[in-house]
Coordinates of C-alpha atoms in Angstrom, one line a residue:
Chain V
M742 CA 0.0 0.0 0.0
T743 CA 2.8 2.4 0.8
D744 CA 3.8 2.7 -2.8
T745 CA 0.4 4.0 -3.9
P746 CA 1.0 7.5 -5.2
S747 CA -0.5 10.3 -3.0
P748 CA -3.6 11.8 -4.6
T749 CA -2.3 15.3 -4.0
T750 CA -0.2 17.1 -6.6
S751 CA 2.4 19.6 -5.6
D752 CA 0.0 22.5 -6.3
E753 CA -2.6 21.1 -4.0
R754 CA 0.0 20.6 -1.3
D755 CA 0.3 24.3 -0.7
E756 CA -3.4 24.3 -0.1
F757 CA -3.3 21.5 2.4
A758 CA -1.5 21.7 5.7
L759 CA -2.0 18.0 6.4
S760 CA -3.1 15.1 4.4
C761 CA -3.4 11.4 4.7
H762 CA -4.0 8.7 2.2
D763 CA -5.5 5.3 2.8
L764 CA -4.5 5.0 6.4
K765 CA -5.2 1.6 7.9
K766 CA -4.8 0.3 11.4
S767 CA -6.1 -2.8 13.1
F768 CA -5.9 -3.9 16.7
Q769 CA -5.7 -7.7 17.1
G770 CA -7.7 -8.2 13.9
V771 CA -10.3 -5.5 14.5
M772 CA -10.0 -2.8 11.9
A773 CA -10.1 0.5 13.6
V774 CA -9.2 2.5 10.6
S775 CA -9.7 1.0 7.2
G776 CA -8.7 3.5 4.6
A777 CA -8.9 7.0 5.8
T778 CA -8.1 9.5 3.1
F779 CA -8.5 13.2 3.5
E780 CA -6.9 16.6 3.3
V781 CA -6.9 19.3 5.9
P782 CA -7.1 22.8 4.2
R783 CA -4.5 25.3 5.4
G784 CA -5.7 28.1 7.6
M785 CA -9.1 26.6 8.2
I786 CA -11.0 24.8 11.0
T787 CA -11.7 21.3 9.9
A788 CA -14.0 19.0 11.9
L789 CA -13.5 15.3 12.1
I790 CA -16.9 13.7 12.9
G791 CA -18.4 10.3 12.9
P792 CA -20.2 7.9 15.1
N793 CA -18.5 6.3 18.1
G794 CA -16.0 3.7 17.0
A795 CA -15.5 5.4 13.6
G796 CA -11.8 5.6 14.3
K797 CA -11.5 9.3 14.9
T798 CA -9.2 9.2 17.9
T799 CA -7.1 6.4 16.2
V800 CA -6.7 8.7 13.2
V801 CA -5.6 11.6 15.5
N802 CA -3.2 9.2 17.2
I803 CA -1.7 8.2 13.9
L804 CA -1.4 11.7 12.6
S805 CA 0.4 12.9 15.7
G806 CA 2.8 9.9 15.5
M807 CA 1.6 8.3 18.8
M808 CA 0.5 5.2 16.9
R809 CA 1.9 3.6 13.8
S810 CA -0.4 2.9 10.9
D811 CA -0.3 -0.5 9.3
S812 CA -0.3 1.1 5.9
G813 CA -1.0 4.3 4.2
R814 CA 0.8 7.6 4.0
M815 CA 0.6 11.0 5.6
M816 CA 2.1 14.4 4.8
V817 CA 2.6 17.5 6.9
D818 CA 3.0 20.4 4.5
S819 CA 5.1 18.7 1.8
T820 CA 7.0 16.4 4.1
D821 CA 6.1 12.7 4.2
V822 CA 5.9 11.9 7.9
T823 CA 4.5 8.4 7.6
N824 CA 5.4 6.5 10.7
W825 CA 7.6 9.2 12.1
E826 CA 8.0 9.4 15.9
S827 CA 5.7 11.8 17.5
Y828 CA 8.4 14.2 18.7
K829 CA 9.7 14.7 15.2
I830 CA 6.2 15.4 13.9
A831 CA 5.7 17.9 16.7
R832 CA 8.9 19.7 15.7
L833 CA 7.4 20.2 12.2
G834 CA 4.7 22.3 13.9
L835 CA 1.9 19.8 14.6
M836 CA 0.7 19.9 18.1
R837 CA -2.2 17.9 19.6
T838 CA -4.4 17.8 22.7
F839 CA -6.0 14.8 24.2
Q840 CA -9.6 13.7 24.7
L841 CA -9.0 13.1 28.3
S842 CA -6.8 16.0 29.5
R843 CA -3.3 14.9 30.1
E844 CA -1.7 17.7 32.1
L845 CA 1.8 17.3 33.4
G846 CA 0.5 17.0 36.9
G847 CA 3.6 17.6 39.0
L848 CA 4.5 20.8 37.1
T849 CA 2.8 24.1 37.7
V850 CA 0.4 25.6 35.2
L851 CA 3.1 28.0 34.0
E852 CA 5.7 25.2 33.8
N853 CA 3.3 23.2 31.6
L854 CA 3.5 26.0 29.1
L855 CA 7.2 26.5 29.5
V856 CA 7.9 22.9 28.5
A857 CA 6.3 23.5 25.1
P858 CA 8.7 25.7 23.2
Q859 CA 11.0 23.8 20.9
H860 CA 14.8 23.8 21.0
Q861 CA 15.3 25.7 24.2
S862 CA 18.9 26.5 24.9
G863 CA 18.4 25.7 28.6
E864 CA 17.7 22.1 27.7
S865 CA 21.3 21.5 26.9
L866 CA 23.9 20.8 29.7
F867 CA 26.5 22.9 27.9
N868 CA 24.3 26.0 27.7
I869 CA 23.2 25.7 31.3
F870 CA 26.8 26.0 32.5
F871 CA 28.5 27.9 29.7
R872 CA 25.8 30.2 28.3
P873 CA 23.8 31.0 31.4
G874 CA 22.9 34.5 30.2
R875 CA 21.4 33.4 26.9
T876 CA 19.5 30.6 28.8
K877 CA 18.1 33.1 31.2
R878 CA 17.0 35.6 28.6
E879 CA 15.3 33.0 26.6
E880 CA 13.6 31.6 29.7
L881 CA 12.3 35.1 30.7
A882 CA 11.0 35.7 27.2
N883 CA 9.2 32.4 27.2
A884 CA 7.8 33.0 30.6
Q885 CA 6.4 36.4 29.5
R886 CA 4.8 34.9 26.5
A887 CA 3.4 32.0 28.6
L888 CA 1.9 34.5 31.1
E889 CA 0.2 36.3 28.2
I890 CA -1.3 33.1 26.9
L891 CA -2.4 32.1 30.4
N892 CA -4.0 35.6 30.7
T893 CA -5.9 35.1 27.4
Y894 CA -7.1 31.7 28.6
G895 CA -8.2 32.9 32.0
L896 CA -5.6 30.8 33.8
Y897 CA -3.3 33.6 34.9
E898 CA -4.3 33.4 38.6
L899 CA -3.6 29.7 38.6
R900 CA -0.1 30.0 37.1
D901 CA 1.7 28.7 40.2
S902 CA -0.7 25.9 41.0
R903 CA 0.2 22.3 40.3
A904 CA -1.6 21.3 37.1
R905 CA -3.1 18.2 38.8
E906 CA -5.1 20.5 41.1
L907 CA -7.0 22.1 38.3
S908 CA -10.7 21.4 37.5
G909 CA -11.7 19.5 34.4
G910 CA -12.5 22.6 32.4
Q911 CA -9.3 24.3 33.5
K912 CA -7.3 21.3 32.4
K913 CA -9.0 21.5 28.9
L914 CA -8.0 25.1 28.6
L915 CA -4.5 24.3 29.8
E916 CA -4.1 21.6 27.1
I917 CA -4.9 24.1 24.4
A918 CA -2.8 26.8 26.0
R919 CA 0.2 24.4 26.1
G920 CA -0.3 23.5 22.5
I921 CA -0.4 27.2 21.5
M922 CA 2.8 27.9 23.5
A923 CA 4.7 25.6 21.1
A924 CA 3.7 28.0 18.3
P925 CA 2.4 25.2 16.1
K926 CA 1.3 25.5 12.5
I927 CA -1.3 22.8 12.8
L928 CA -3.3 22.0 15.9
L929 CA -5.1 18.7 16.4
L930 CA -7.8 19.0 19.0
D931 CA -9.3 15.7 20.2
E932 CA -12.8 16.6 21.4
P933 CA -11.9 20.0 23.0
M934 CA -15.6 20.5 24.1
A935 CA -16.2 17.1 25.6
G936 CA -17.3 17.2 29.3
V937 CA -17.2 21.0 29.3
N938 CA -20.0 23.3 30.5
P939 CA -21.9 25.4 27.9
A940 CA -20.4 28.7 28.8
L941 CA -16.9 27.2 28.5
I942 CA -17.9 25.7 25.1
D943 CA -18.5 29.2 23.9
R944 CA -15.2 30.4 25.2
I945 CA -13.2 27.5 23.7
G946 CA -15.0 28.1 20.4
G947 CA -14.0 31.7 20.6
Y948 CA -10.4 30.7 21.2
I949 CA -10.4 28.4 18.3
L950 CA -11.7 31.1 16.0
D951 CA -9.0 33.4 17.3
L952 CA -6.3 30.9 16.4
K953 CA -7.7 30.5 12.9
A954 CA -7.6 34.3 12.6
Q955 CA -3.9 34.1 13.5
G956 CA -3.4 31.7 10.5
M957 CA -3.3 28.4 12.3
T958 CA -4.7 25.3 10.7
I959 CA -7.0 23.3 13.0
L960 CA -8.3 19.8 12.9
M961 CA -10.8 19.0 15.6
V962 CA -12.6 15.9 16.5
E963 CA -16.0 17.1 17.6
H964 CA -19.4 15.5 18.4
N965 CA -21.3 18.7 19.0
L966 CA -22.7 19.5 15.6
N967 CA -23.8 23.0 16.7
V968 CA -20.3 23.8 17.4
V969 CA -19.2 22.3 14.1
E970 CA -21.8 24.3 12.2
K971 CA -20.8 27.5 14.0
I972 CA -17.0 27.4 13.8
C973 CA -15.8 24.8 11.3
D974 CA -15.2 25.6 7.6
H975 CA -14.8 22.0 6.5
V976 CA -16.0 18.6 7.7
I977 CA -14.6 15.1 7.3
V978 CA -17.0 12.3 8.1
L979 CA -15.5 9.0 9.2
A980 CA -17.5 5.9 9.5
E981 CA -16.2 2.4 10.2
G982 CA -12.7 3.6 9.8
R983 CA -13.2 5.0 6.3
T984 CA -13.7 8.5 5.0
L985 CA -17.3 8.7 4.1
A986 CA -17.6 12.2 2.9
T987 CA -16.0 15.6 3.1
G988 CA -17.3 19.1 2.5
R989 CA -19.4 21.7 4.3
L990 CA -21.8 20.6 7.0
S991 CA -24.7 22.0 5.1
D992 CA -23.8 20.0 2.0
L993 CA -23.3 16.9 4.0
R994 CA -26.8 17.1 5.5
A995 CA -28.0 16.4 2.0
N996 CA -25.9 13.3 1.6
A997 CA -28.0 10.3 2.3
E998 CA -25.1 8.1 3.3
V999 CA -23.9 10.6 5.9
V1000 CA -27.3 11.1 7.2
Q1001 CA -27.8 7.5 7.7
A1002 CA -24.4 6.9 9.3
Y1003 CA -24.4 9.7 11.7
L1004 CA -26.5 12.8 11.1
G1005 CA -29.8 11.1 10.9
E1006 CA -30.5 10.8 14.5
V1007 CA -29.3 14.2 15.2
I1008 CA -31.4 15.8 12.5
S1009 CA -34.5 14.0 13.4
A1010 CA -34.1 14.3 17.1
G1011 CA -32.7 17.8 17.3
P1012 CA -29.4 18.7 19.0
A1013 CA -27.5 15.7 20.4
H1014 CA -27.8 14.8 24.1
Chain P
M1420 CA 41.5 11.0 68.4
S1421 CA 39.0 9.3 70.6
A1422 CA 36.8 6.6 69.3
F1423 CA 33.8 9.0 69.7
W1424 CA 35.1 11.5 67.2
Y1425 CA 36.1 8.7 64.9
Y1426 CA 32.5 7.6 64.9
V1427 CA 31.2 11.1 64.4
F1428 CA 33.4 11.8 61.4
T1429 CA 32.5 8.5 59.9
L1430 CA 28.9 9.3 60.2
V1431 CA 29.5 12.8 58.7
F1432 CA 31.3 11.2 55.8
F1433 CA 28.4 8.8 55.1
L1434 CA 25.9 11.6 55.3
F1435 CA 27.7 13.5 52.6
D1436 CA 28.3 10.4 50.5
Y1437 CA 24.7 9.3 50.6
F1438 CA 23.6 12.8 49.8
I1439 CA 25.6 12.5 46.6
L1440 CA 24.2 9.0 45.9
A1441 CA 20.7 10.3 46.6
M1442 CA 21.1 13.2 44.2
G1443 CA 22.1 10.7 41.4
L1444 CA 19.2 8.4 42.0
N1445 CA 16.9 11.4 42.4
I1446 CA 17.6 12.8 38.9
Q1447 CA 16.9 9.4 37.4
Y1448 CA 13.9 8.4 39.4
G1449 CA 12.6 11.6 41.1
E1450 CA 13.1 13.9 38.1
T1451 CA 12.9 11.6 35.1
G1452 CA 10.8 8.7 36.4
I1453 CA 13.4 6.0 35.5
L1454 CA 13.1 3.2 38.1
N1455 CA 16.8 2.3 38.2
F1456 CA 16.8 -0.8 40.4
A1457 CA 20.4 -1.4 39.4
Y1458 CA 21.7 1.8 41.0
I1459 CA 24.0 0.2 43.5
G1460 CA 25.7 -1.5 40.5
F1461 CA 26.7 2.0 39.2
V1462 CA 28.0 2.9 42.7
A1463 CA 30.1 -0.3 42.7
I1464 CA 31.6 0.4 39.3
G1465 CA 32.6 3.8 40.4
S1466 CA 34.1 2.5 43.5
Y1467 CA 36.1 -0.3 41.8
V1468 CA 37.3 1.9 39.0
T1469 CA 38.4 4.6 41.5
G1470 CA 40.2 1.8 43.4
V1471 CA 42.0 0.2 40.5
T1472 CA 43.1 3.6 39.0
S1473 CA 44.4 4.6 42.4
L1474 CA 46.2 1.3 43.3
P1475 CA 49.6 0.7 41.8
N1476 CA 50.3 -2.1 39.3
S1477 CA 48.9 -5.3 40.7
V1478 CA 52.2 -7.2 40.7
G1479 CA 53.3 -7.8 44.3
T1480 CA 50.1 -6.4 46.0
G1481 CA 48.6 -9.9 46.6
Q1482 CA 45.5 -8.8 44.7
Q1483 CA 44.4 -9.3 41.1
Y1484 CA 42.9 -6.4 39.3
I1485 CA 42.9 -4.6 36.0
L1486 CA 44.5 -1.2 35.2
G1487 CA 46.6 -0.4 38.4
W1488 CA 47.5 3.1 37.2
G1489 CA 48.4 4.6 40.5
L1490 CA 46.7 7.9 39.7
P1491 CA 46.2 10.6 42.4
F1492 CA 43.0 11.9 43.8
P1493 CA 40.7 13.4 42.4
I1494 CA 41.6 12.1 38.9
N1495 CA 40.8 8.6 40.0
L1496 CA 37.5 9.7 41.5
L1497 CA 36.6 11.4 38.2
L1498 CA 37.5 8.3 36.3
G1499 CA 35.2 6.3 38.6
G1500 CA 32.3 8.6 37.8
L1501 CA 33.0 8.5 34.1
A1502 CA 33.2 4.7 34.1
S1503 CA 29.8 4.5 35.8
S1504 CA 28.4 7.0 33.2
A1505 CA 29.8 4.8 30.4
L1506 CA 27.9 1.8 31.9
A1507 CA 24.8 4.0 31.9
V1508 CA 25.2 4.7 28.2
L1509 CA 25.4 0.9 27.6
V1510 CA 22.4 0.2 29.8
A1511 CA 20.4 2.9 28.2
F1512 CA 20.9 1.7 24.7
I1513 CA 20.2 -1.9 25.7
A1514 CA 17.2 -1.5 27.9
L1515 CA 16.0 2.1 28.2
R1516 CA 15.4 2.6 24.5
R1517 CA 12.8 -0.1 24.2
L1518 CA 11.3 -0.7 27.6
R1519 CA 8.8 1.3 29.7
T1520 CA 9.1 1.7 33.5
D1521 CA 8.0 -1.6 35.0
Y1522 CA 9.7 -3.8 32.4
L1523 CA 12.8 -1.6 32.6
A1524 CA 12.9 -2.0 36.4
V1525 CA 12.8 -5.8 36.0
V1526 CA 15.6 -5.7 33.4
L1527 CA 17.7 -3.4 35.6
I1528 CA 17.4 -5.5 38.7
S1529 CA 18.5 -8.5 36.6
L1530 CA 21.4 -6.5 35.3
S1531 CA 22.4 -5.7 38.8
L1532 CA 22.4 -9.4 39.7
V1533 CA 24.5 -10.3 36.6
L1534 CA 27.0 -7.5 37.3
Y1535 CA 27.2 -8.7 40.9
D1536 CA 27.9 -12.3 40.0
V1537 CA 30.4 -11.5 37.4
I1538 CA 32.4 -9.2 39.6
N1539 CA 32.1 -11.5 42.6
N1540 CA 33.3 -14.6 40.7
Y1541 CA 35.7 -13.3 38.0
V1542 CA 38.8 -12.6 40.1
P1543 CA 41.1 -10.9 37.5
L1544 CA 38.7 -8.0 37.2
F1545 CA 38.4 -6.5 40.7
N1546 CA 39.8 -9.3 42.9
G1547 CA 36.5 -11.3 43.1
A1548 CA 34.9 -11.9 46.4
D1549 CA 37.9 -10.5 48.4
G1550 CA 37.5 -7.2 46.6
L1551 CA 40.0 -4.4 46.6
Y1552 CA 41.9 -3.4 49.8
N1553 CA 44.9 -1.3 50.8
V1554 CA 43.8 1.5 48.5
P1555 CA 46.0 4.5 49.2
E1556 CA 44.5 7.2 51.3
P1557 CA 44.1 10.2 49.0
L1558 CA 46.2 13.3 49.7
A1559 CA 47.5 11.7 52.9
G1560 CA 51.1 12.0 51.8
F1561 CA 50.6 15.5 50.5
F1562 CA 49.1 16.8 53.7
K1563 CA 51.2 14.5 55.9
L1564 CA 48.1 13.0 57.5
T1565 CA 48.1 10.2 60.0
T1566 CA 45.5 7.4 60.0
N1567 CA 43.7 9.4 62.7
S1568 CA 43.7 12.8 61.1
F1569 CA 42.7 11.3 57.7
I1570 CA 39.2 10.5 58.9
P1571 CA 38.1 14.1 59.7
F1572 CA 40.1 15.4 56.7
F1573 CA 38.3 13.1 54.2
A1574 CA 34.9 13.8 55.8
A1575 CA 35.6 17.4 55.0
V1576 CA 36.7 16.6 51.5
S1577 CA 33.5 14.6 50.9
G1578 CA 31.6 17.7 52.2
V1579 CA 33.3 19.9 49.6
V1580 CA 32.7 17.4 46.8
A1581 CA 29.0 17.1 47.9
L1582 CA 28.7 20.9 47.9
I1583 CA 30.0 21.2 44.4
M1584 CA 27.8 18.4 43.2
W1585 CA 24.8 19.9 44.9
W1586 CA 25.5 23.2 43.1
V1587 CA 25.7 21.5 39.7
M1588 CA 22.5 19.5 40.4
H1589 CA 20.7 22.6 41.5
R1590 CA 21.6 24.3 38.3
I1591 CA 20.5 21.4 36.2
T1592 CA 17.2 20.8 38.0
N1593 CA 16.2 24.4 37.9
A1594 CA 17.1 24.9 34.3
P1595 CA 14.7 24.1 31.4
L1596 CA 16.4 20.8 31.2
G1597 CA 15.2 19.8 34.6
R1598 CA 11.7 20.9 33.7
T1599 CA 11.7 18.8 30.6
L1600 CA 12.9 15.8 32.6
R1601 CA 10.0 16.3 35.1
A1602 CA 7.6 16.6 32.1
I1603 CA 8.9 13.2 30.9
R1604 CA 8.4 11.8 34.4
D1605 CA 4.8 13.0 34.5
D1606 CA 3.9 11.8 31.1
V1607 CA 6.2 10.3 28.5
E1608 CA 3.7 10.4 25.6
V1609 CA 2.7 14.0 26.2
S1610 CA 6.3 15.1 26.4
S1611 CA 7.0 13.3 23.1
A1612 CA 3.9 15.0 21.6
L1613 CA 5.4 18.3 22.7
G1614 CA 8.4 17.6 20.5
K1615 CA 10.8 16.3 23.2
G1616 CA 13.0 13.5 22.1
V1617 CA 12.3 11.4 25.2
F1618 CA 15.2 9.0 24.8
R1619 CA 17.8 11.7 24.5
Y1620 CA 16.7 13.2 27.8
Q1621 CA 16.4 9.9 29.6
L1622 CA 19.9 9.1 28.4
T1623 CA 21.2 12.4 29.7
S1624 CA 19.5 11.8 33.0
M1625 CA 21.0 8.3 33.2
I1626 CA 24.5 9.6 32.5
I1627 CA 24.3 12.4 35.1
G1628 CA 22.8 10.1 37.7
A1629 CA 25.4 7.4 37.1
F1630 CA 28.2 9.9 37.4
Y1631 CA 26.9 10.8 40.8
A1632 CA 26.7 7.1 41.7
G1633 CA 30.2 6.6 40.5
V1634 CA 31.7 9.5 42.5
G1635 CA 29.8 8.5 45.6
G1636 CA 31.1 5.0 45.2
G1637 CA 34.6 6.3 44.6
L1638 CA 34.5 8.3 47.8
I1639 CA 33.6 5.2 49.8
I1640 CA 36.7 3.2 48.6
Q1641 CA 38.9 6.2 49.2
F1642 CA 37.5 6.7 52.7
G1643 CA 37.7 3.1 53.9
G1644 CA 40.5 1.9 51.6
S1645 CA 38.6 -1.2 50.6
F1646 CA 35.6 -2.3 48.7
N1647 CA 34.2 -5.8 48.2
P1648 CA 30.9 -7.5 47.1
T1649 CA 29.4 -7.5 50.6
A1650 CA 29.3 -3.7 50.3
W1651 CA 26.9 -3.7 47.4
L1652 CA 24.4 -6.4 47.6
P1653 CA 21.7 -5.7 45.1
G1654 CA 19.3 -4.9 47.9
E1655 CA 21.4 -1.8 48.8
T1656 CA 19.7 0.0 45.9
F1657 CA 16.5 0.1 48.0
V1658 CA 18.3 1.8 50.9
I1659 CA 19.1 4.7 48.5
F1660 CA 15.5 4.6 47.3
A1661 CA 14.5 4.9 51.0
V1662 CA 16.7 7.9 51.4
I1663 CA 15.1 9.8 48.6
I1664 CA 11.5 8.7 49.4
V1665 CA 11.8 9.6 53.0
G1666 CA 13.7 12.8 52.3
G1667 CA 11.5 14.0 49.5
V1668 CA 11.6 12.9 45.9
G1669 CA 12.5 15.8 43.6
N1670 CA 13.9 18.1 46.3
N1671 CA 17.6 18.4 46.7
V1672 CA 17.4 19.6 50.3
G1673 CA 15.0 16.8 51.1
L1674 CA 17.7 14.4 49.9
L1675 CA 20.1 15.6 52.6
V1676 CA 17.4 15.2 55.2
G1677 CA 16.8 11.7 53.9
A1678 CA 20.5 10.8 54.0
L1679 CA 20.6 12.0 57.6
L1680 CA 17.5 10.1 58.7
V1681 CA 17.9 6.9 56.8
E1682 CA 21.6 6.5 56.2
T1683 CA 23.2 8.2 59.2
L1684 CA 20.6 7.6 61.9
L1685 CA 19.1 4.3 60.9
I1686 CA 21.8 2.4 59.0
H1687 CA 25.1 3.6 60.4
L1688 CA 24.5 4.9 63.9
P1689 CA 23.1 1.6 65.3
A1690 CA 26.2 -0.2 64.1
F1691 CA 28.0 1.6 66.9
L1692 CA 25.5 0.5 69.5
P1693 CA 26.6 -2.3 71.8
A1694 CA 25.5 -5.7 70.6
I1695 CA 22.4 -7.3 72.2
P1696 CA 23.9 -10.0 74.6
G1697 CA 23.6 -13.4 73.0
H1698 CA 22.4 -12.1 69.7
P1699 CA 25.4 -10.7 67.8
G1700 CA 24.4 -9.1 64.5
L1701 CA 20.7 -8.8 65.5
I1702 CA 20.8 -5.0 65.5
E1703 CA 21.8 -5.1 61.9
Y1704 CA 18.7 -7.1 60.9
I1705 CA 16.4 -5.0 63.0
D1706 CA 17.9 -2.0 61.3
T1707 CA 17.0 -3.3 57.9
M1708 CA 13.4 -4.0 59.0
V1709 CA 13.1 -0.6 60.5
V1710 CA 14.1 1.0 57.2
G1711 CA 11.5 -1.2 55.4
V1712 CA 8.8 -0.2 57.8
L1713 CA 9.7 3.4 57.6
L1714 CA 9.5 3.2 53.8
M1715 CA 6.0 1.7 54.0
V1716 CA 4.9 4.3 56.5
M1717 CA 6.2 7.1 54.4
L1718 CA 4.6 5.8 51.2
W1719 CA 1.3 5.4 53.0
F1720 CA 1.1 8.6 55.0
R1721 CA 3.5 11.1 53.4
P1722 CA 4.5 10.0 49.9
Q1723 CA 5.9 13.4 49.1
G1724 CA 8.6 12.9 51.8
V1725 CA 9.7 15.0 54.7
V1726 CA 10.6 17.9 52.5
P1727 CA 8.3 17.7 49.4
E1728 CA 9.2 18.8 45.9
R1729 CA 8.8 22.6 45.9
I1730 CA 6.6 24.6 43.6
R1731 CA 8.8 26.5 41.2
R1732 CA 7.0 29.9 41.1
S1733 CA 6.8 32.3 38.2
P1734 CA 9.7 34.7 37.8
I1735 CA 9.0 37.6 40.1
S1736 CA 10.3 40.2 37.7
L1737 CA 7.5 39.3 35.3
V1738 CA 4.7 39.0 37.8
K1739 CA 5.3 42.5 39.2
R1740 CA 5.0 44.2 35.8
P1741 CA 2.6 47.1 35.5
A1742 CA -1.1 46.1 35.7
S1743 CA -1.8 47.1 32.2
A1744 CA 0.5 44.4 30.7
I1745 CA -0.5 41.0 32.1
I1746 CA -1.9 41.4 35.5
D1747 CA -5.4 42.2 34.4
V1748 CA -7.0 38.8 34.5
A1749 CA -9.8 36.6 35.8
A1750 CA -12.5 38.1 33.6
P1751 CA -13.0 35.5 30.9
T1752 CA -12.6 36.8 27.4
E1753 CA -15.9 37.7 25.7
P1754 CA -17.3 34.6 23.9
V1755 CA -16.6 35.1 20.3
V1756 CA -19.1 32.4 19.4
A1757 CA -21.8 34.6 20.7
P1758 CA -25.3 33.1 20.8
V1759 CA -26.2 35.4 18.0
G1760 CA -28.5 33.5 15.7
N1761 CA -27.7 30.2 17.2
P1762 CA -29.4 29.7 20.6
A1763 CA -28.8 26.0 20.3
I1764 CA -25.2 26.2 21.5
Q1765 CA -26.4 27.8 24.7
E1766 CA -28.9 25.1 25.4
L1767 CA -26.5 22.2 25.2
P1768 CA -25.6 20.6 28.5

């Protein structure tokens, strides 16, 4: 499968920040992803939707390098990153958050953000002892930027609390803030609104729109179709591990297959939940 | 010098020495989350290499060992530390690269046993079960020290070494490097997703920790003049774990407290108590049990240790900036996804 040519031409690559072709992944014989093919347009907010068990999280795990696909290819910008380790993909500018928040519990909120910048001089033994000035300047600049981000996300007052002491909603915000701190080009959000109260859903939606305005490409797994309709420009529907359809949500509502697989219940029964 | 002061300076030496050993294990376990159950093996390698680089050529000494370079202090001590670090590189590439915590711990404890058996039985390496002895007292000739004055002198030397090594460790753990290590300790996968090459950092941590183990071991053989396999039974690793767990994982000051409580007061002080009549050696066994119980009690009631890991606060220079810049907080940003035209979002649970 790996020698199948990618469907994107070089012109199209500029248009897409992230693409994958025919990704497959099975767990002990059970196909979780069975041919996911899609592109994520640059500078837009793309939603990845689908019924439970459609393989959305597995796809996100593969795209972020935390899982290896059995076959298929994936590209970040014009770099083939198929089966790269996650830290190398992250260094290309792809950051992710987790469905269940995974804060670095023993670190403070501020430290959670300070871990994120890439290639810090203070991470090298040599610089710590022989270039202390440079290390310190960089650290202060990072800290200032981190405090500004925390302020934006309403976490400033909590900066010196241990991350494990935060509430569920605060941890969600911290995950996004930490991702932003790494100054990514592409942000993968795995259900950023899950388990979050309605007021916070609005806030997080606002943050995501702000990030788009700053030119970031966002791919988010989302169940809440109202959110998808409101903030997402592009939708990818996964069902049974395959890409079922892509397009605007309004167009997809007209697609009988999509409606049957996922939207049907929502449309007939009103908003989910 | 009276026997009393001899004891006191011996205790002081072991306090400093175990402080160094605790700092080494702490950067591996406390900061990076590597369960190094072979730690005492690294201590032993440091000790033996310091010994054989300090002893003269083995011909005529009645012992069998490699090297025999007859190097002066502290070059031999440095070589002991480096030899231990070299072993850490080897172990990291064999075990650390592929295995996660619990499996790694099992492999490391096996490694510790293998190392022990090889050194204990292969005489030409470090004189087998008899171990090394008659290791020259460092700097004794230079300062014209007698056997009596050497004890306080070397306790002071170990204090200086401990102070330097504390300063170095303090710099490392408070630098972004230390923070990244703690991030790896808290969540390996998240750290990797944040662009941290986890193995590189684990390797760095192993090398630094092993160097501390090696130097700590080297000081032991320089202090006592001998070192043999009874001094580093694989279970000794857990005494050092007790030191850092009781003192406070992730806190360098806590480690000194742990070394004082566990190593000095519980392990070494009772050795100077008069034996219980009719039961020679009983105190030693009670000792080990007390350490075990203390470890359990601490893990149950105060897992953070006597001196817990401190919170590293935000840089004061930034927090005190004028209110306009970043102080103005708390009020959540206006929702951009205002309910305009879409009341549905508001109604969701």
